[in-house]
XYZ file of C-alpha atoms in Angstrom:
368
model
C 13.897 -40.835 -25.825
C 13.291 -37.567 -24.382
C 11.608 -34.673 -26.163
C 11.627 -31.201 -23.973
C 7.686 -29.532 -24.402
C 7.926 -25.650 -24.594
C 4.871 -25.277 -22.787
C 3.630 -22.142 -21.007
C 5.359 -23.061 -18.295
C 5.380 -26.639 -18.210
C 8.103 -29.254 -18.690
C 6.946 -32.564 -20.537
C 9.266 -35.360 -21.248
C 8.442 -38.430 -23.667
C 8.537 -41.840 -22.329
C 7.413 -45.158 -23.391
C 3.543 -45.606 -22.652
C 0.353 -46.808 -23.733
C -1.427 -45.285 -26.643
C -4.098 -44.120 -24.232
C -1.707 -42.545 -21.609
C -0.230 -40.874 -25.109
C -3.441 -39.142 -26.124
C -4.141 -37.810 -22.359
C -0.597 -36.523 -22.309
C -1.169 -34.931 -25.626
C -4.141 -33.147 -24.157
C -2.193 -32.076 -21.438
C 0.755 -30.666 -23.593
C -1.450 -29.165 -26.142
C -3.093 -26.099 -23.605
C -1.763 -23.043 -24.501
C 1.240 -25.062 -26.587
C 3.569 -23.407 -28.251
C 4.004 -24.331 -32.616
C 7.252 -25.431 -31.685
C 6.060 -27.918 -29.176
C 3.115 -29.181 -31.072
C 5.800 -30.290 -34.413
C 7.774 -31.970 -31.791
C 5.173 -33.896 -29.819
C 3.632 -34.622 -33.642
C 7.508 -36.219 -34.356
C 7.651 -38.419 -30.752
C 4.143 -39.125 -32.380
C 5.311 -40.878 -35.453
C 7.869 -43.435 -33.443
C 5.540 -46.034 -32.506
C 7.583 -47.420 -29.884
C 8.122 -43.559 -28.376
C 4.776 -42.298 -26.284
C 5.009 -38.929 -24.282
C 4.497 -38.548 -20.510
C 3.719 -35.034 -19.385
C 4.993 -33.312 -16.423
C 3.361 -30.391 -15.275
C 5.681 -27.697 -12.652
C 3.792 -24.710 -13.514
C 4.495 -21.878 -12.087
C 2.462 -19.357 -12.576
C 3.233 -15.247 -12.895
C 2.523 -12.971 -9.965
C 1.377 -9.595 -11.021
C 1.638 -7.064 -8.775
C -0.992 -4.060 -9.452
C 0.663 -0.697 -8.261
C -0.097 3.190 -9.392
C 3.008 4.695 -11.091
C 4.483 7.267 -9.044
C 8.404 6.855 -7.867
C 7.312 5.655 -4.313
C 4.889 3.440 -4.825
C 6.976 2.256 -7.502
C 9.531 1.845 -5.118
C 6.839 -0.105 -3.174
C 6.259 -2.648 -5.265
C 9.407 -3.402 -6.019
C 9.923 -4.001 -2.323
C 7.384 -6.173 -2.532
C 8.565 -8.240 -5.308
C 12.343 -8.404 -3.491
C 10.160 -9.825 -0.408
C 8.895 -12.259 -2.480
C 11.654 -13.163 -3.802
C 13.207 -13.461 -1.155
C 11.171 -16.000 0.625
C 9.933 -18.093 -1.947
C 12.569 -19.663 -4.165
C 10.080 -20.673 -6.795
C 9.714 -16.269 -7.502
C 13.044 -15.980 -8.231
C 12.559 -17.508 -11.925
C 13.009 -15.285 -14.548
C 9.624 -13.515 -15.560
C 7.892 -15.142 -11.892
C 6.892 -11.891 -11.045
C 5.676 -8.684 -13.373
C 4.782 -5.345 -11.762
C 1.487 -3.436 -13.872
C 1.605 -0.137 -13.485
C -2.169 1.250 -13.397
C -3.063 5.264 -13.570
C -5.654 6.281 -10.932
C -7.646 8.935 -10.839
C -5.939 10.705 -7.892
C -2.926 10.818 -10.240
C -4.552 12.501 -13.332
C -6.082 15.752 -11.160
C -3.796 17.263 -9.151
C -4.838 20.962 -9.254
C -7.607 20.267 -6.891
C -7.593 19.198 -3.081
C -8.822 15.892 -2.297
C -11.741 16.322 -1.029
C -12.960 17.889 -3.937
C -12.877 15.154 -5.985
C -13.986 12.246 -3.808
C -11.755 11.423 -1.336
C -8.978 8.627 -0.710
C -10.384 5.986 -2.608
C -9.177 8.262 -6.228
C -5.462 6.255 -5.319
C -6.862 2.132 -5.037
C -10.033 2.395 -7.217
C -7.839 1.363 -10.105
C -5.907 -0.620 -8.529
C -8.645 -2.681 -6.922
C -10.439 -3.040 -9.824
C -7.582 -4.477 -11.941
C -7.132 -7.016 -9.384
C -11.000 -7.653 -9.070
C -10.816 -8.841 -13.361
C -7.682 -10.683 -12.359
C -5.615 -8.231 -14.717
C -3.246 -8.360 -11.131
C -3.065 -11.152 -8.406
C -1.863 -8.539 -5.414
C -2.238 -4.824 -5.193
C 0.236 -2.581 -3.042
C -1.231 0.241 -1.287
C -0.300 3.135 0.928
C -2.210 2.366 3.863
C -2.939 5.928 4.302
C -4.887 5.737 1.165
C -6.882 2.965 1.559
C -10.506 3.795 2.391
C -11.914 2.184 5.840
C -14.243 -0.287 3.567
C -12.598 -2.709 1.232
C -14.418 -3.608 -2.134
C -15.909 -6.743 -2.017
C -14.292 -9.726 -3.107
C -10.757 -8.194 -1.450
C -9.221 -8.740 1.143
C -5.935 -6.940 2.771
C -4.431 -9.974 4.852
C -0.665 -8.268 4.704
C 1.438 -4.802 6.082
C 5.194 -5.051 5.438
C 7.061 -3.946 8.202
C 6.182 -0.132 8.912
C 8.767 2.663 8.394
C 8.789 5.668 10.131
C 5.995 7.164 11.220
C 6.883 10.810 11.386
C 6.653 13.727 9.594
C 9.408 16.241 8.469
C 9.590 19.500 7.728
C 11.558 20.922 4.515
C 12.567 24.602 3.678
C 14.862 26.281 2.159
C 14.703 29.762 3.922
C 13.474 28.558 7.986
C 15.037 25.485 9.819
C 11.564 24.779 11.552
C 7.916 26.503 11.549
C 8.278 28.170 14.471
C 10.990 30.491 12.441
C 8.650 30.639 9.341
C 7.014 35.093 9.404
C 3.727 35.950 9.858
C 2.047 35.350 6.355
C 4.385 32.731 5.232
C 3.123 29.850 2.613
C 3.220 26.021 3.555
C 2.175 24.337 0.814
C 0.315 20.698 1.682
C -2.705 18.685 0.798
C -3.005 17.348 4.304
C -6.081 18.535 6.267
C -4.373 17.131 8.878
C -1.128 18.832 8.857
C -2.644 21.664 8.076
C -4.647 21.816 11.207
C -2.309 21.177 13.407
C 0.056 23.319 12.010
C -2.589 26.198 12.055
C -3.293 25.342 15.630
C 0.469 25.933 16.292
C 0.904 28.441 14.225
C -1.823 31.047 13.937
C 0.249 33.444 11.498
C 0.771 30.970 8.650
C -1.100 30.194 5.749
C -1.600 26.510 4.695
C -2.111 26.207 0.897
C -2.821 23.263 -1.515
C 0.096 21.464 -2.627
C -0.008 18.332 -4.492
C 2.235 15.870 -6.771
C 4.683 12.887 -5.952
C 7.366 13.886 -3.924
C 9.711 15.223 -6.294
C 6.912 17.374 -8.116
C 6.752 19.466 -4.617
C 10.322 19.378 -3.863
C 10.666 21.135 -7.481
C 7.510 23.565 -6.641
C 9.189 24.199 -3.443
C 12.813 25.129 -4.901
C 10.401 27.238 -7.588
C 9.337 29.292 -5.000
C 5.584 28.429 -4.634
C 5.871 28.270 -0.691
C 8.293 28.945 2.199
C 7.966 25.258 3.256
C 6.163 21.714 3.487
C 5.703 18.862 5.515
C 6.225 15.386 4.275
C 5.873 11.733 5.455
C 9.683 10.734 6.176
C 8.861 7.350 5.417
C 8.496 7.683 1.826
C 11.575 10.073 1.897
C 13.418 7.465 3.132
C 12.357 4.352 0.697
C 13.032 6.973 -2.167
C 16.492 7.654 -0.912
C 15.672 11.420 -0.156
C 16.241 12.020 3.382
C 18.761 14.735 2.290
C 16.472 17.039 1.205
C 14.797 16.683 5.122
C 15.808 20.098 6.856
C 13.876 19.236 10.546
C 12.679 15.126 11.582
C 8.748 16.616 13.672
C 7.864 14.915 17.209
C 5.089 12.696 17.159
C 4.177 15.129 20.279
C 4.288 18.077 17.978
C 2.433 16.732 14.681
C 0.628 13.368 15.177
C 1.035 11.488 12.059
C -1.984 9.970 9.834
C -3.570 6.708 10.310
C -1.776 3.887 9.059
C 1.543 6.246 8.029
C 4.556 4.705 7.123
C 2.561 1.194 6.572
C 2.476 -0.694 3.182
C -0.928 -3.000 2.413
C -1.220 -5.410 0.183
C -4.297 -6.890 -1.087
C -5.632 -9.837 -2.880
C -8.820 -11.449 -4.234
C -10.702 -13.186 -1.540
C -10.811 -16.262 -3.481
C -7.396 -16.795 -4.591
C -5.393 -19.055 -1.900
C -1.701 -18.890 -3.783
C -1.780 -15.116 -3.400
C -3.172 -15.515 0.347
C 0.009 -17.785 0.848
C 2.531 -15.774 -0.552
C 1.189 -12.770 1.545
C 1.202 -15.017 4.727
C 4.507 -14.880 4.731
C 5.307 -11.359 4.096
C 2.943 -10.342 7.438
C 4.923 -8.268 9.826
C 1.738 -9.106 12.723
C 2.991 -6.026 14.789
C 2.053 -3.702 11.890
C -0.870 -5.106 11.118
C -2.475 -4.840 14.735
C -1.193 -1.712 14.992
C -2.814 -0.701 11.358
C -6.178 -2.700 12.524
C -6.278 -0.175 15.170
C -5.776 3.115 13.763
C -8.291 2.094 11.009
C -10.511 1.663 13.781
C -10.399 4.717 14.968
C -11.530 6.026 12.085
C -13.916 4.507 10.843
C -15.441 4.891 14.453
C -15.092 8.871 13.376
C -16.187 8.129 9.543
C -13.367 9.826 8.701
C -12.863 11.642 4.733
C -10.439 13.309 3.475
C -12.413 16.125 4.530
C -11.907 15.178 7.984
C -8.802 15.893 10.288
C -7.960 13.187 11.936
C -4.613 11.288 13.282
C -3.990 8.341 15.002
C -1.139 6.439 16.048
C -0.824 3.081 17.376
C 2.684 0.822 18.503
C 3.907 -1.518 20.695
C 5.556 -0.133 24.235
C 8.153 -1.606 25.742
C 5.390 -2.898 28.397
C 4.370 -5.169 25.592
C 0.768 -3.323 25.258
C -0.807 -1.070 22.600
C -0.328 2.273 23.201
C -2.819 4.474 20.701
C -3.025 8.610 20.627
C -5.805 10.425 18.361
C -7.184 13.415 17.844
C -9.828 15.038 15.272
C -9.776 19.013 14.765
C -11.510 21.565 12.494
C -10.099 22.505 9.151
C -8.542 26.103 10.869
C -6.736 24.332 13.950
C -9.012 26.504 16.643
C -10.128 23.263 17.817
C -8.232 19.783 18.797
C -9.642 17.083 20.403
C -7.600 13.967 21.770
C -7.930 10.794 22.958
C -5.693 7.945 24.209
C -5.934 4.028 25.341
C -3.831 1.541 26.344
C -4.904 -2.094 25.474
C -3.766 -5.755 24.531
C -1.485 -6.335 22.061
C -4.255 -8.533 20.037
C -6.450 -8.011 17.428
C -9.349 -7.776 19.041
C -7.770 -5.263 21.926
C -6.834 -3.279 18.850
C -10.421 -2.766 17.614
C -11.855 -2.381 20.651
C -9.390 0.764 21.891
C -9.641 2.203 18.129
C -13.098 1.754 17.979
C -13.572 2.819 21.981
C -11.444 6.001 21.434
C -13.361 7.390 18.192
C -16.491 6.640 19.883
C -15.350 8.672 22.759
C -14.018 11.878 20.392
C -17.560 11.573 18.658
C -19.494 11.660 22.197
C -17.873 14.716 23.805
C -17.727 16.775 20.308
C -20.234 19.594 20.377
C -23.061 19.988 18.110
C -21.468 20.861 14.538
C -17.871 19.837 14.995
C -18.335 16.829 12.398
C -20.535 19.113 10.255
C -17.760 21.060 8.009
């Protein structure tokens, strides 16, 4: 006789056993039973000759912690496909549930950045949900992840990293070179707004915040002439068409870690740390490891401009660019290495080149 136990996820079968191997698998069917499956194990019960045996397959739900934008929505579900994808056990029904969690930096958007306490307003959330196990893995921007990681996390994964680049969108100038003297770009990037003042004397750089299709719709409302987005979440939105000019790296360096997804877990919590083994892209994440050092070597804030850049050349090294600048553009600094493709060549030429930046600065440059 078999009798099917609706477990939470478990499948137990009744066999013939001893009445001591019956009570143990009773114990075992009983946790987190459902009525159901208690009135049937209480029924194999009553055949004397008819003992169960319990089999336990669990398999247990992966919750992926994410904020609730449209990208980094469409983040996590490229996560879960990935998972999917490579482990056949995910691709049960219910495997896998994404939690949405509201951050901070999504509540206040009328003020820059800075203002309100930097990068860390996008994975405080986040983090914490997965620190009281409400989530197993967290996806992150990379850009938004601080240089420090909360303790008891770890970021062991970067899926393979899209496009680095920035792009430039307007509906009355094909580039910012055409923009008039006084014209509005609208962006919350310190970053692109230095360089783009540093270019561009004439313009004015103004705060502009929201997911992407909030400043798409201020843009086509008239609150600027133009702005400057990553193309990278463009293009895993499905967007590019709104993208009037694709920018040089030579022309506007991108942030650190653009274009790269992270994904965290508890330090602790070895299934997670295998499923996320196996989503690595290694090139990314050396890449990422170096960029990050970089800044932290700068302490960069959100009220810092800094980019960085780091990739694999055809040479098979690690080619990394940086620079820092003030807030107005008068003043860029840059820096360069090339280095092993390794981990520890990674930290060394992030770490080497921020240190470098930091040395020649004059007195006050950091001090904004």
């Amino acid at each position: 006789l078999l009798v099917p136990c609706a477990t939470r996820k478990f499948s137990c079968y009744s066999t013939r056993m001893q009445s001591t191997q019956m009570r143990m698998a009773k114990q075992t069917c009983f946790r987190g039973t459902a009525p159901k499956a208690q009135r049937m194990v209480a029924q194999a019960r009553g055949r004397r000759s008819c003992q169960v045996f319990a089999v336990a397959t669990a398999v247990k739900t992966v919750k992926i912690g994410t904020r609730g934008s449209p990208l980094a929505l469409a983040q996590a579900y490229m996560t879960r496909d990935k998972l999917k994808e490579n482990f056949p056990e995910l691709r049960e029904e219910g495997a896998i549930e994404i939690v949405i969690i509201k951050t901070t930096g999504d509540k206040v958007l009328n003020q820059p950045l800075a203002d309100i306490g930097g990068k860390g307003l996008f994975t405080k959330e986040v983090d914490d949900a997965l620190l009281e196990g409400r989530v197993d893995i967290a996806v992150h921007s990379m850009k938004d992840v601080p240089t420090y990681l909360p303790e008891g996390t770890i970021l062991p994964c970067n899926l393979p990293r899209e496009d680095v680049r920035d792009v430039f969108i307007s509906p009355v100038a094909k580039d910012l070179s055409e923009l008039p003297a006084g014209a509005v770009v609208g962006s919350a990037s310190l970053r692109r707004q230095a360089q783009i003042l540093n270019r561009y004397p004439h313009l004015k750089v103004e705060n502009f915040r929201g997911n992407v299709q909030t400043r798409l719709r201020k843009l086509d409302e008239g609150a600027c002439s133009a702005t400057l987005l990553a193309l990278a979440g463009l293009k895993r939105l499905d967007m590019t068409a709104a993208i009037t000019r694709t920018i040089p790296i030579e022309e506007m360096l991108p942030a650190v870690s653009q274009g790269a997804i992270g994904i965290a877990c508890r330090t602790n919590d070895t299934a997670a740390q295998k499923y996320l083994a196996g989503l690595n892209h290694e090139e990314t994440r050396i890449a990422v490891v170096c960029e990050r050092a970089f800044l932290t070597a700068l302490d960069g804030s959100c009220r810092t401009p800094i980019a960085g850049y780091a990739y694999k050349g055809e040479d098979g090294k690690l080619h990394f660019s940086g620079l820092v600048a003030t807030t107005d553009g008068k003043e860029i600094m840059r820096t360069s290495r090339v280095a092993e493709f390794t981990e520890e060549g990674a930290i060394n030429a992030g770490k080497d080149a921020g240190a470098e930046l930091k040395k020649n600065a004059r007195p006050g440059f950091f001090m904004w």
